XYZ file of C-alpha atoms in Angstrom:
753
model
C 43.112 -15.530 -86.693
C 39.243 -17.074 -84.836
C 40.391 -20.386 -82.840
C 37.471 -21.648 -85.326
C 40.341 -21.867 -87.596
C 42.529 -23.847 -84.976
C 40.442 -27.026 -83.519
C 42.905 -29.804 -82.786
C 45.062 -26.755 -80.445
C 42.156 -27.249 -77.905
C 42.815 -31.690 -78.859
C 46.308 -29.823 -77.780
C 46.283 -27.781 -75.547
C 44.050 -30.307 -73.166
C 46.380 -33.519 -73.827
C 48.844 -31.078 -72.462
C 46.842 -30.734 -69.422
C 45.916 -33.668 -69.014
C 49.648 -34.965 -68.904
C 50.836 -33.144 -67.022
C 47.986 -34.497 -64.335
C 49.657 -37.574 -64.462
C 52.976 -36.917 -64.535
C 52.104 -35.367 -60.967
C 50.360 -38.862 -60.020
C 53.219 -40.647 -60.914
C 55.657 -38.674 -58.835
C 52.389 -38.868 -55.934
C 52.516 -42.955 -56.013
C 56.524 -42.840 -55.882
C 56.380 -41.027 -53.281
C 53.231 -42.853 -51.567
C 54.654 -46.341 -52.308
C 58.631 -45.107 -51.026
C 56.763 -44.305 -47.673
C 54.734 -47.554 -47.104
C 58.425 -49.016 -48.192
C 59.873 -46.919 -46.155
C 57.107 -46.949 -42.566
C 57.138 -50.833 -42.829
C 61.293 -50.947 -42.494
C 60.952 -49.839 -39.419
C 59.857 -52.871 -38.000
C 61.389 -52.873 -34.175
C 60.190 -49.359 -32.454
C 59.207 -48.543 -29.550
C 54.942 -48.187 -29.750
C 54.392 -44.608 -30.314
C 56.754 -45.044 -33.420
C 54.923 -47.805 -35.138
C 51.980 -46.506 -33.912
C 53.096 -43.161 -36.405
C 53.903 -45.580 -38.903
C 51.533 -47.988 -39.164
C 49.500 -44.016 -39.652
C 51.795 -43.172 -42.354
C 51.226 -47.207 -44.108
C 47.413 -46.013 -43.649
C 47.770 -42.566 -45.300
C 49.486 -43.506 -48.076
C 48.072 -46.924 -49.036
C 44.552 -45.128 -49.591
C 46.008 -42.737 -51.562
C 48.008 -45.091 -53.548
C 44.290 -46.635 -53.726
C 42.701 -43.656 -54.924
C 45.127 -43.402 -57.722
C 45.270 -46.605 -59.071
C 41.520 -46.716 -59.325
C 41.372 -43.563 -60.884
C 43.610 -44.274 -63.487
C 41.615 -43.751 -66.697
C 40.146 -40.192 -67.413
C 41.301 -38.945 -64.389
C 40.085 -35.419 -65.746
C 36.808 -35.433 -67.808
C 35.438 -32.166 -68.003
C 36.219 -27.806 -67.543
C 33.572 -25.083 -66.467
C 34.817 -21.529 -68.595
C 33.888 -19.296 -65.658
C 32.517 -15.650 -67.389
C 35.187 -13.923 -64.985
C 37.783 -15.855 -66.978
C 38.581 -18.403 -64.993
C 39.522 -22.202 -65.453
C 38.318 -25.001 -63.735
C 39.173 -28.558 -64.327
C 37.645 -31.512 -63.003
C 37.836 -34.415 -61.987
C 37.406 -37.748 -59.832
C 40.148 -36.355 -57.516
C 41.596 -33.003 -56.418
C 44.763 -32.209 -56.777
C 46.645 -29.281 -56.035
C 49.850 -27.855 -57.376
C 53.509 -28.054 -54.926
C 53.137 -24.216 -54.249
C 52.736 -22.088 -50.771
C 49.013 -21.268 -51.568
C 48.179 -24.947 -52.588
C 46.441 -23.483 -55.571
C 43.787 -26.357 -56.943
C 44.589 -28.131 -60.541
C 42.312 -30.904 -60.671
C 38.465 -30.074 -58.508
C 36.924 -32.789 -56.788
C 33.439 -33.547 -58.924
C 31.946 -33.307 -55.590
C 33.509 -29.701 -53.980
C 31.646 -27.429 -54.089
C 33.018 -25.504 -56.570
C 32.735 -28.593 -58.858
C 28.608 -28.120 -58.902
C 28.620 -25.911 -61.548
C 29.575 -28.540 -63.848
C 26.394 -30.552 -63.453
C 23.770 -27.849 -63.026
C 24.263 -25.236 -65.120
C 22.411 -24.455 -67.664
C 21.584 -21.513 -70.806
C 19.070 -20.090 -68.267
C 20.494 -20.830 -65.110
C 24.194 -19.981 -65.977
C 25.416 -20.033 -62.842
C 28.531 -17.709 -63.764
C 29.411 -20.016 -66.607
C 30.197 -19.352 -70.307
C 31.476 -22.800 -71.027
C 31.215 -26.365 -70.155
C 33.124 -28.746 -71.790
C 33.978 -32.839 -71.519
C 36.811 -34.453 -72.621
C 36.338 -37.885 -74.013
C 39.583 -39.670 -72.979
C 41.476 -43.246 -73.784
C 43.828 -44.916 -71.123
C 45.748 -41.290 -70.943
C 44.845 -40.248 -74.877
C 42.336 -36.965 -74.821
C 40.211 -38.871 -78.111
C 37.391 -35.746 -78.021
C 36.363 -33.014 -76.537
C 32.430 -31.480 -76.349
C 32.296 -28.272 -75.608
C 28.899 -26.585 -74.452
C 27.717 -23.011 -74.968
C 26.239 -21.131 -71.865
C 26.443 -17.361 -72.297
C 25.096 -16.815 -75.669
C 26.715 -13.524 -76.145
C 30.241 -15.079 -75.708
C 31.572 -15.519 -79.965
C 34.344 -17.702 -79.004
C 33.946 -21.190 -80.690
C 36.179 -23.802 -80.423
C 34.709 -26.343 -82.805
C 34.789 -28.878 -80.902
C 30.658 -27.473 -79.440
C 27.704 -29.469 -79.751
C 24.681 -28.439 -80.485
C 22.048 -30.514 -78.417
C 24.462 -31.090 -75.623
C 23.158 -34.672 -75.088
C 26.879 -36.254 -77.286
C 27.978 -37.324 -73.916
C 25.590 -38.655 -72.348
C 24.271 -40.421 -75.189
C 27.910 -41.437 -76.094
C 27.563 -43.313 -72.757
C 24.268 -45.187 -73.098
C 25.066 -46.617 -76.420
C 28.055 -47.864 -75.034
C 28.867 -51.490 -74.874
C 28.515 -53.288 -71.696
C 31.533 -55.372 -69.717
C 29.617 -56.828 -66.889
C 30.508 -54.609 -64.222
C 28.906 -51.218 -63.301
C 30.377 -47.901 -65.001
C 30.612 -44.573 -62.785
C 28.067 -41.848 -63.839
C 30.860 -38.889 -62.811
C 30.819 -37.552 -66.178
C 26.700 -37.377 -67.485
C 25.178 -36.750 -63.733
C 22.188 -34.636 -64.488
C 20.784 -32.409 -62.512
C 17.698 -34.389 -61.017
C 20.482 -37.014 -59.958
C 23.042 -34.290 -59.001
C 20.401 -32.807 -55.893
C 19.505 -36.465 -55.114
C 23.439 -36.807 -54.563
C 24.538 -34.058 -51.945
C 21.176 -33.931 -49.938
C 21.738 -33.159 -46.650
C 22.631 -37.272 -45.123
C 20.427 -36.898 -41.619
C 17.835 -38.874 -41.654
C 15.742 -40.685 -44.062
C 16.393 -40.564 -48.194
C 14.310 -42.746 -50.362
C 15.243 -42.726 -54.149
C 12.231 -44.572 -55.844
C 12.897 -44.784 -59.835
C 11.660 -47.463 -62.451
C 14.164 -49.492 -64.221
C 16.890 -47.960 -66.081
C 16.314 -44.797 -64.272
C 19.962 -44.658 -62.679
C 19.098 -44.807 -58.714
C 21.420 -47.262 -57.817
C 24.261 -45.362 -59.794
C 22.973 -42.217 -58.354
C 23.231 -44.073 -55.229
C 26.978 -45.043 -54.792
C 27.521 -41.772 -55.523
C 25.738 -40.770 -53.580
C 27.903 -43.003 -50.593
C 31.178 -40.923 -52.167
C 29.718 -38.171 -51.722
C 29.151 -38.831 -48.028
C 32.068 -40.007 -47.959
C 34.137 -36.667 -48.951
C 32.278 -33.525 -47.632
C 31.737 -35.434 -44.022
C 35.501 -38.050 -44.290
C 35.899 -37.859 -40.330
C 32.330 -39.228 -39.273
C 32.273 -41.559 -41.734
C 35.457 -43.112 -42.303
C 35.395 -44.172 -38.580
C 31.728 -45.452 -38.586
C 31.826 -46.814 -42.095
C 29.567 -46.413 -45.599
C 27.130 -50.199 -45.536
C 25.762 -50.646 -48.681
C 23.559 -53.708 -49.220
C 22.243 -55.282 -52.095
C 20.038 -58.480 -53.136
C 22.482 -60.691 -54.472
C 26.121 -61.647 -54.340
C 26.669 -61.266 -58.635
C 25.001 -57.513 -57.927
C 27.255 -56.479 -55.399
C 30.278 -58.121 -57.728
C 28.034 -55.813 -60.584
C 28.657 -52.040 -58.869
C 31.941 -53.303 -56.997
C 34.269 -50.767 -58.847
C 32.226 -47.992 -58.951
C 33.405 -46.651 -55.665
C 37.233 -47.373 -56.506
C 36.865 -45.963 -59.417
C 35.869 -42.170 -57.498
C 38.153 -42.590 -54.914
C 36.715 -44.761 -52.142
C 37.405 -47.754 -51.002
C 36.895 -48.221 -47.866
C 33.065 -48.944 -47.817
C 31.314 -52.125 -46.758
C 29.237 -54.111 -49.745
C 26.985 -56.734 -47.969
C 24.073 -59.058 -48.284
C 21.792 -59.695 -46.058
C 23.114 -63.081 -46.010
C 25.997 -61.256 -45.025
C 25.021 -59.838 -42.114
C 25.385 -61.807 -38.992
C 29.080 -62.997 -38.627
C 30.095 -65.568 -38.877
C 27.264 -66.693 -41.537
C 27.414 -66.431 -45.343
C 25.081 -67.781 -47.245
C 22.803 -66.969 -50.283
C 20.700 -70.325 -49.940
C 17.104 -69.149 -50.593
C 14.208 -70.803 -48.685
C 10.552 -71.957 -50.375
C 8.459 -68.201 -50.812
C 6.457 -69.718 -48.346
C 9.002 -70.477 -45.427
C 10.575 -66.652 -46.805
C 7.233 -65.544 -46.635
C 6.699 -66.481 -43.076
C 10.333 -65.471 -41.545
C 10.229 -62.148 -42.366
C 6.979 -61.654 -40.684
C 7.506 -58.884 -38.454
C 5.540 -60.583 -35.443
C 8.543 -63.461 -35.131
C 10.398 -61.229 -32.557
C 7.358 -62.218 -31.231
C 7.405 -65.687 -31.721
C 11.471 -66.006 -30.723
C 11.042 -64.172 -27.921
C 8.623 -66.673 -26.614
C 11.595 -69.064 -27.177
C 13.530 -67.867 -25.285
C 10.939 -67.644 -22.587
C 10.711 -70.870 -22.806
C 14.156 -71.415 -22.753
C 13.554 -69.561 -18.611
C 12.637 -73.742 -17.148
C 11.041 -74.910 -13.855
C 12.013 -77.748 -12.344
C 9.558 -80.575 -13.090
C 8.445 -81.286 -10.175
C 11.887 -80.560 -8.046
C 15.988 -81.232 -8.769
C 17.774 -82.885 -5.890
C 20.951 -81.394 -5.254
C 23.707 -83.015 -3.068
C 25.688 -81.049 -0.711
C 27.560 -81.853 1.877
C 26.081 -85.402 2.200
C 21.971 -83.532 2.819
C 19.588 -83.513 -0.132
C 18.867 -79.787 -0.817
C 15.379 -79.548 -3.133
C 14.810 -76.794 -5.327
C 10.889 -77.136 -6.766
C 9.672 -74.865 -9.236
C 7.948 -72.228 -6.490
C 11.707 -71.390 -5.320
C 12.891 -71.029 -8.947
C 9.508 -68.849 -9.970
C 10.806 -66.345 -7.553
C 14.818 -66.663 -8.733
C 13.180 -66.660 -12.000
C 10.781 -63.983 -11.927
C 12.823 -61.414 -10.394
C 15.995 -61.955 -12.570
C 13.420 -61.515 -15.775
C 12.116 -57.693 -13.853
C 16.387 -56.996 -14.694
C 14.838 -56.614 -18.412
C 18.453 -57.867 -19.260
C 18.744 -60.435 -22.174
C 18.795 -63.914 -21.546
C 22.452 -64.651 -21.169
C 23.358 -60.826 -19.692
C 20.570 -62.055 -17.403
C 22.063 -66.149 -16.150
C 24.341 -63.818 -13.937
C 21.510 -61.970 -11.968
C 19.873 -65.763 -11.710
C 23.074 -67.688 -10.345
C 23.349 -65.300 -7.551
C 19.404 -65.595 -6.694
C 19.272 -69.440 -6.716
C 22.624 -69.498 -4.688
C 21.130 -67.411 -2.423
C 18.076 -69.347 -2.204
C 20.296 -72.483 -1.508
C 22.675 -71.067 1.046
C 19.244 -70.021 3.144
C 18.870 -73.476 3.123
C 21.766 -74.474 3.948
C 22.256 -71.986 6.553
C 18.769 -73.177 8.198
C 19.439 -76.448 8.370
C 22.876 -75.984 10.081
C 22.707 -72.850 12.152
C 18.987 -72.510 13.999
C 19.438 -72.021 17.896
C 17.100 -75.633 18.839
C 16.347 -73.107 22.120
C 14.732 -70.361 20.643
C 15.489 -70.803 16.702
C 17.555 -67.781 16.061
C 21.400 -68.281 13.749
C 24.389 -68.562 15.562
C 25.769 -68.923 11.967
C 27.904 -65.383 11.018
C 27.985 -63.225 7.572
C 31.650 -65.057 7.505
C 29.424 -68.285 7.913
C 27.199 -67.908 5.045
C 29.776 -66.134 2.568
C 31.778 -69.525 3.215
C 28.924 -71.505 2.667
C 27.878 -69.534 -0.063
C 31.597 -70.154 -1.610
C 30.987 -73.878 -1.018
C 27.739 -74.341 -3.656
C 29.312 -71.834 -5.861
C 32.057 -74.779 -6.192
C 29.371 -77.962 -6.045
C 29.275 -79.098 -10.187
C 25.718 -80.051 -8.787
C 24.122 -76.690 -8.293
C 26.312 -75.721 -11.662
C 24.260 -78.133 -13.465
C 21.100 -77.614 -12.171
C 21.418 -74.171 -12.890
C 22.572 -75.186 -16.815
C 18.428 -77.123 -17.278
C 16.764 -74.123 -15.409
C 18.985 -70.953 -17.165
C 21.340 -72.022 -20.197
C 23.326 -70.578 -22.588
C 22.276 -69.966 -26.033
C 23.594 -69.364 -28.823
C 21.596 -67.814 -31.659
C 22.205 -70.706 -33.674
C 21.845 -73.181 -31.656
C 18.334 -71.744 -30.418
C 17.049 -70.534 -34.381
C 18.321 -74.087 -35.704
C 16.108 -75.685 -32.442
C 13.326 -73.652 -33.443
C 13.291 -74.847 -37.280
C 13.808 -78.182 -36.135
C 10.542 -78.274 -33.974
C 7.835 -74.776 -34.876
C 4.930 -75.775 -33.070
C 3.248 -74.224 -30.813
C 4.889 -71.228 -31.619
C 2.963 -70.979 -35.161
C 0.251 -72.143 -37.329
C 0.309 -75.638 -37.989
C 0.099 -74.152 -41.425
C 3.326 -72.116 -41.000
C 4.972 -74.195 -39.626
C 5.176 -77.146 -41.902
C 6.575 -73.863 -44.500
C 9.450 -73.567 -42.325
C 10.396 -76.759 -40.752
C 13.481 -78.287 -41.430
C 15.788 -81.101 -39.301
C 19.115 -79.571 -37.785
C 21.048 -78.415 -40.221
C 24.183 -76.482 -40.468
C 22.987 -74.802 -44.086
C 21.436 -71.333 -43.172
C 19.626 -69.189 -46.033
C 19.096 -65.810 -46.106
C 15.961 -65.808 -45.240
C 17.378 -67.001 -41.672
C 20.200 -64.233 -41.210
C 18.115 -62.028 -39.227
C 16.222 -64.544 -37.037
C 19.706 -64.770 -36.007
C 19.700 -61.617 -35.978
C 17.077 -61.158 -34.000
C 18.366 -64.341 -31.425
C 21.592 -62.503 -30.567
C 19.545 -59.176 -30.011
C 17.283 -61.540 -27.247
C 20.580 -63.893 -26.162
C 22.849 -61.428 -25.755
C 26.860 -61.788 -25.145
C 27.632 -63.717 -21.306
C 31.023 -62.554 -21.690
C 32.626 -63.671 -18.291
C 34.679 -66.155 -19.766
C 35.751 -64.029 -22.290
C 37.122 -61.172 -19.653
C 38.377 -64.603 -17.514
C 40.492 -65.188 -20.567
C 41.815 -61.831 -21.860
C 42.860 -61.201 -17.703
C 44.424 -64.213 -17.511
C 46.059 -63.428 -21.205
C 46.992 -60.201 -19.910
C 48.325 -61.720 -16.541
C 50.859 -63.346 -18.889
C 52.076 -60.159 -20.865
C 52.595 -58.793 -17.549
C 54.368 -61.860 -16.137
C 56.681 -61.716 -18.839
C 57.097 -58.260 -19.174
C 57.896 -58.354 -14.933
C 61.234 -61.265 -16.395
C 62.483 -59.236 -19.201
C 62.677 -56.140 -16.182
C 64.204 -58.032 -14.365
C 67.111 -59.324 -16.576
C 67.648 -55.735 -17.899
C 67.722 -55.415 -13.903
C 70.019 -58.031 -13.184
C 72.321 -56.642 -16.478
C 73.183 -53.215 -15.310
C 73.406 -53.792 -11.796
C 76.210 -56.697 -12.398
C 77.443 -53.842 -15.459
C 78.053 -51.725 -12.247
C 79.672 -53.791 -9.314
C 82.737 -53.315 -11.192
C 83.007 -49.462 -11.292
C 84.979 -47.572 -8.908
C 82.392 -46.001 -5.416
C 83.331 -42.468 -6.608
C 82.614 -42.980 -10.001
C 79.883 -40.575 -10.591
C 77.823 -42.178 -12.837
C 77.127 -45.879 -11.409
C 74.554 -44.189 -9.305
C 72.871 -42.234 -11.496
C 72.355 -44.610 -14.697
C 68.181 -45.199 -15.036
C 67.613 -48.493 -15.697
C 63.916 -50.001 -17.072
C 62.913 -50.615 -13.640
C 62.690 -46.859 -12.810
C 60.867 -45.234 -16.013
C 58.501 -48.486 -15.715
C 56.755 -51.156 -14.425
C 56.332 -54.720 -15.786
C 52.484 -53.461 -16.484
C 52.966 -50.623 -18.411
C 55.442 -52.075 -20.156
C 53.587 -55.564 -21.309
C 50.950 -52.569 -22.424
C 52.886 -51.023 -24.841
C 53.677 -53.728 -26.705
C 49.763 -54.864 -27.598
C 49.052 -55.138 -30.990
C 46.616 -52.113 -32.355
C 44.075 -53.049 -34.471
C 45.160 -52.463 -37.861
C 41.069 -53.004 -39.786
C 40.021 -50.800 -41.560
C 35.832 -49.427 -40.140
C 34.685 -51.438 -42.964
C 36.622 -54.749 -42.303
C 36.613 -54.257 -38.006
C 32.199 -53.698 -39.072
C 31.924 -56.649 -40.770
C 33.067 -58.916 -38.013
C 31.036 -57.288 -35.473
C 27.113 -57.333 -35.303
C 26.812 -54.516 -33.003
C 28.561 -52.209 -34.967
C 26.310 -48.858 -35.760
C 26.821 -47.628 -39.018
C 27.761 -43.490 -40.277
C 25.234 -44.228 -43.766
C 23.950 -46.654 -45.146
C 22.193 -47.468 -48.189
C 20.030 -50.126 -49.250
C 19.132 -51.179 -52.988
C 16.095 -52.911 -53.583
C 14.950 -52.264 -50.759
C 11.298 -53.631 -51.425
C 12.018 -56.427 -51.787
C 13.615 -56.262 -47.876
C 11.084 -58.539 -45.506
C 10.467 -56.880 -42.574
C 12.572 -58.892 -40.001
C 15.562 -58.181 -42.526
C 14.495 -53.745 -41.875
C 14.440 -54.897 -38.428
C 18.395 -55.977 -38.906
C 19.510 -53.032 -40.693
C 18.047 -50.243 -38.470
C 19.712 -51.451 -35.467
C 22.844 -51.137 -37.488
C 21.591 -47.643 -37.952
C 20.924 -45.804 -34.181
C 20.791 -42.389 -36.368
C 18.351 -43.479 -39.079
C 20.701 -41.841 -41.608
C 20.278 -44.287 -44.477
C 19.194 -43.956 -48.466
C 16.790 -46.612 -50.019
C 16.615 -47.270 -53.490
C 14.265 -49.169 -55.481
C 10.652 -49.419 -56.441
C 7.579 -51.029 -56.055
C 6.969 -51.826 -59.187
C 9.311 -54.944 -59.382
C 8.399 -56.163 -55.326
C 9.175 -59.909 -55.983
C 10.549 -61.957 -52.977
C 7.911 -63.254 -50.977
C 8.639 -61.511 -47.434
C 9.235 -58.198 -48.813
C 7.285 -55.129 -47.649
C 6.799 -53.110 -50.809
C 5.279 -49.805 -50.275
C 7.541 -47.115 -48.916
C 4.976 -45.621 -45.092
C 5.284 -49.812 -44.216
C 8.952 -50.140 -44.173
C 9.359 -47.172 -42.130
C 7.127 -46.392 -39.905
C 7.583 -48.440 -37.389
C 11.137 -47.375 -37.131
C 10.878 -42.833 -38.614
C 6.888 -42.649 -38.858
C 6.410 -39.888 -40.967
C 10.224 -37.989 -40.869
C 11.349 -39.342 -44.758
C 11.860 -37.297 -47.666
C 10.961 -39.687 -50.884
C 12.488 -39.053 -54.515
C 10.775 -39.152 -57.908
C 13.650 -40.100 -60.935
C 11.188 -40.111 -63.512
C 13.940 -40.626 -66.556
C 14.997 -43.829 -68.324
C 18.614 -43.984 -69.052
C 18.590 -47.328 -70.017
C 15.759 -49.198 -72.198
C 15.108 -48.251 -75.655
C 11.353 -47.024 -76.126
C 10.516 -49.688 -78.254
C 11.670 -52.374 -75.281
C 10.068 -50.109 -72.425
C 6.588 -50.026 -74.625
C 6.680 -53.848 -74.140
C 7.415 -53.686 -70.371
C 5.216 -51.252 -69.345
C 2.108 -53.036 -71.605
C 2.630 -56.325 -69.052
C 2.691 -54.127 -66.199
C -0.764 -51.971 -66.982
C -2.409 -54.954 -67.520
C -2.432 -55.871 -63.900
C -2.366 -52.225 -62.507
C -3.879 -49.628 -65.485
C -2.535 -47.159 -63.835
C 0.816 -47.406 -63.937
C 3.472 -44.959 -65.690
C 6.292 -45.939 -66.049
C 9.725 -44.303 -66.438
C 10.055 -42.240 -70.386
C 12.468 -43.631 -71.801
C 15.616 -41.008 -73.460
C 16.193 -43.018 -76.347
C 14.934 -45.194 -79.619
C 16.775 -47.037 -80.835
C 14.091 -48.050 -83.785
C 15.389 -52.094 -82.998
C 11.344 -53.514 -82.110
C 11.713 -56.217 -79.506
C 10.609 -59.833 -81.146
C 8.827 -63.069 -79.493
C 9.194 -66.955 -81.246
C 7.955 -69.770 -80.530
C 9.772 -74.103 -79.990
C 9.361 -76.616 -79.897
C 12.788 -76.886 -79.206
C 13.926 -74.499 -76.211
C 17.550 -75.714 -76.215
C 18.085 -75.693 -79.463
C 15.929 -73.346 -79.636
C 18.522 -70.046 -77.367
C 21.467 -71.088 -78.894
C 20.209 -70.251 -82.436
C 19.280 -67.478 -80.724
C 21.302 -66.442 -78.700
C 24.537 -66.396 -81.932
C 21.968 -63.865 -83.091
C 22.067 -61.720 -80.574
C 25.408 -62.283 -79.332
C 27.179 -58.116 -79.891
C 30.286 -57.836 -81.467
C 30.866 -55.458 -78.001
C 29.025 -55.801 -75.348
C 26.777 -58.544 -73.239
C 24.164 -60.709 -73.632
C 21.460 -62.671 -70.569
C 20.061 -65.424 -71.243
C 17.038 -64.650 -68.627
C 15.218 -68.290 -68.204
C 13.320 -70.034 -64.686
C 16.045 -71.650 -62.889
C 15.113 -75.374 -63.684
C 15.709 -74.985 -66.658
C 19.291 -73.818 -65.970
C 21.043 -76.991 -66.080
C 19.490 -77.586 -70.081
C 20.385 -74.374 -71.124
C 24.353 -74.490 -70.322
C 24.532 -77.339 -72.196
C 24.137 -76.648 -75.477
C 25.810 -72.907 -74.522
C 30.097 -73.030 -75.364
C 31.303 -71.703 -72.187
C 28.293 -70.792 -69.541
C 27.331 -72.544 -66.846
C 24.511 -72.688 -65.270
C 24.778 -71.738 -60.456
C 24.483 -69.367 -57.846
C 26.917 -66.815 -58.342
C 27.684 -66.114 -62.790
C 30.580 -64.881 -63.693
C 28.479 -61.375 -65.782
C 32.552 -60.703 -67.571
C 31.510 -63.395 -69.388
C 30.479 -62.979 -73.166
C 27.330 -64.623 -72.307
C 25.248 -65.434 -69.273
C 23.078 -67.343 -67.595
C 20.158 -66.119 -65.213
C 16.914 -66.314 -63.714
C 14.850 -62.782 -63.118
C 15.490 -62.617 -59.042
C 19.218 -62.579 -59.878
C 19.230 -59.740 -62.859
C 17.406 -57.517 -60.485
C 19.639 -53.762 -61.238
C 22.139 -55.393 -63.616
C 21.868 -54.468 -67.352
C 23.113 -55.946 -70.824
C 23.011 -54.841 -74.422
C 21.441 -58.150 -75.287
C 18.536 -59.970 -73.608
C 16.850 -63.288 -74.216
C 13.980 -63.718 -72.317
C 12.417 -67.985 -72.035
C 9.423 -69.751 -71.116
C 7.890 -65.264 -69.806
C 4.361 -67.435 -69.559
C 6.296 -69.089 -66.158
C 6.886 -65.266 -64.401
C 5.146 -63.415 -62.323
C 4.491 -60.130 -63.561
C 7.093 -58.262 -61.113
C 9.371 -60.375 -62.604
C 8.542 -60.388 -65.803
C 8.945 -56.456 -65.701
C 12.862 -56.370 -64.544
C 13.436 -59.152 -67.371
C 11.982 -57.365 -69.982
C 13.486 -53.934 -69.009
C 17.038 -55.798 -68.361
C 18.243 -54.851 -72.275
C 19.764 -51.803 -73.694
C 20.198 -52.592 -77.450
C 18.443 -55.378 -78.334
C 15.403 -58.075 -76.122
C 14.384 -61.654 -77.718
C 11.396 -63.964 -76.343
C 11.654 -67.519 -76.722
C 8.350 -69.650 -75.683
C 7.473 -73.332 -75.714
C 3.464 -72.072 -73.810
C 1.425 -69.562 -74.429
C 2.305 -65.893 -74.018
C 0.915 -63.390 -71.151
C -1.790 -62.014 -72.632
C -0.507 -58.155 -72.373
C 2.855 -59.177 -73.799
C 1.574 -60.975 -76.828
C -0.238 -57.743 -77.635
C 3.107 -55.820 -76.513
C 4.898 -57.280 -79.181
C 2.306 -57.417 -81.788
C-alpha cells in the first residue's frame, strides 16, 4: 500500500520519536538533579574538591536550566536527505548513549540543521523533504511537509502546498504578553543575519513587524553556541529600551537553552543605579550630546584647585605656606601624567609632600656660614614622614585635590551647571541635589567614573588587613594542630619508628598558603559579575531600538565593547527620543568609521496590510519617499476611528469591543491620561512598568516600542509626533481602533477614509 493510505501512521511515528526524546530528557534531568544534590552534600572537603564540586554544580545546573526551559516543543522539525538520511531538528542537541554518541536530535544552530531554514525547490541543499512538527506540550498535533525534490513521488498526506502554513499559523496565533521564539519559522533572510560572523558591527535595520528583535535574540543564542568558550567567559549584553520590553523578551533565550545573558536598559548599566525615571525632552537632549564629555572633563579639572591666595599649615610650631605658584607646579606635573583624577591624587600628594619637605629642610638645615644644607638623607626622610602624619597637610590636600565620586560630581554639576553650559541649556538640566537619577544621567555617571578613576589604596589596605587576620587565624589552627600532635607522641617509646616520620600540618603547609586555600571562591556567573563591574568588557553586545540612544549612551556602550563586536537593531523612522542619534553613520563613524555592515529586513510579518497602509500614509505625509516593509498577510479587517466627547467612557466601550477571546489588547495613550483611563478599565493600572501578561494593558507610545498585541486602541493621536504615532499604529497583529476628541492628523484622517 502507498503511504497516502496511512496518514496517521506518520503522526504515530513522530509521536513515538517525541516520546523517546522526552524519556531521554527525563533521565538526563534526574541524573543532573541527583548529581547536584550529591555534590552539594559534600560540604566539608578540601579546596580542590570544592572547586570540582562547584564546576559540577554549575554544569548540571546549566543543563537543568536548559532542559526545563525547552520542555515545550523540544523537537519541531525533520529534514529528509536525498541520500536517505533523516535528521530531527530541535531547540537543543541530544545524543544517543552508544559508543559513537550518535546525534538523536540536532540543535537548530548546528550547520547540518541549516537546510531546514534555507533549502528551496530551486536550491534543495540535498533535501527531498522538510517537515514541520506541531506539538502541544509533549503531544504531536500536526505535520506539515514541504516537497523539495519534485521527482520524489512519495507522499505522506501531510503536504503543505504553499509551504506557508506554519508561518501563517504562528503569525495569526494569539499573543501571550511575552515574545515567543521564531526558531520553527526562521526565514532565509533572517537566518543569514543570525549566523553572520560575530566580529565587528552589524546593523540590522527593519520597519515594524520585520522580526528584527527576534532575529537579534536568535543571533545571541547562535553566537553562544558557536563561540561558547569565549562568550560564556565574557558574556553577552542585550540592551533594551525599557524594563517592560526586557520582560517581554525575557523568555526567548531560555526557551532556546541559553540562560547566561545579561539583559539591561541604559538605566541599569552603572552599578549601584537602577532607574526608569526620564527627563524632559529638552534636558534629555542636552545631557545626551557628545559635548557633555568635554563639559564633565572641565568640571573635573575645576576640582583640582589652587589656594586663594594661600593655605597655612602649622607644623612643629612653624607655619608653612602653600601658595598658588607652588601648588600650580604640583598640579601641572600631576596632570602631565594623564591619569584619572582620583588615581592621579597619589602623585599630587607626593609633589605636595616633597615641596613641604624641602620647605622645612631649608628652614632648619641651612648652614648659616656657607648656605649649604646640614641634613643627610635620613633626616629628609624623617621630615617627610612627620609631615605625612600631620592632619593639616591632608586637610590641605583634600581641599586642593579632593577624592570625588561620580555621583557627587554629576549631582553637584546638575545643581549648578552655569559656567559650563549656555543659559538655556543650564536651565533645562538644572535640578537640586537629589538621590533620584534619570536614565539620561547614567551615561553622565559612567563618563564621570571614567574621568575620575578609582583610588583603590584604601581598598587594598583593607584587603591586606583582612588577609593578615586570616593568616593569623590559620597560624593559630596550625599551632593547635602541632601542639596536639606533639602531645600525642610524647608518650611513645624513643625507638618507635613511626614517631619521627609522621608529618604534621606544619611540615607540608604554612599559614599563608593554608589561609589562601580557605578563601571564598566567586561562584557568580559571568553575567552576574559583569552586572556589578563597570569596566567589564563583553564578548558581544546587542542593542535593540539602537536609533534611540544618545551620543553619551553610545560612549558608555563602546567602553563595554573594546573589540566592537556588536549587533545593532533598529529603525531610524521610529526615532522618537530627543537625544536619539537616529542615523547609523552618525552613531558609528566616531568609533569604527565605515567598518560596519548594514542589512535590512523588508518583510513585515506582524502588521496586516490594512493597518500598515494607514501607518505608512502618516509617515509619507512628512517623508514622501518613505517605503514601509511589505506585509505578508491581509486580514480583511479595516482599522476604524471615532470621535468622542467622553474619552474614558468611549475607551471602556472600545476595549470591551476589541478585547479578543484569547490574546492581548493595548490601549496606547498620552501618559497624562493614564490615571483617568485606568479608573474606567477593570484590572488595568497606570505605571512605568506595566504587566504585559494582563489581558489589557495601558501604555504610552514610548513604552509600546518593540511590543505587539492582538488588538490596539490608539487614543488622541493628534497629540503624538509622527514617529510616536507610527509606532502606536503598528503594534497590532489583528485589529486597530482610534479614539479622539480633537481633529485627527490630516494624513491619518485621509488614510482612515
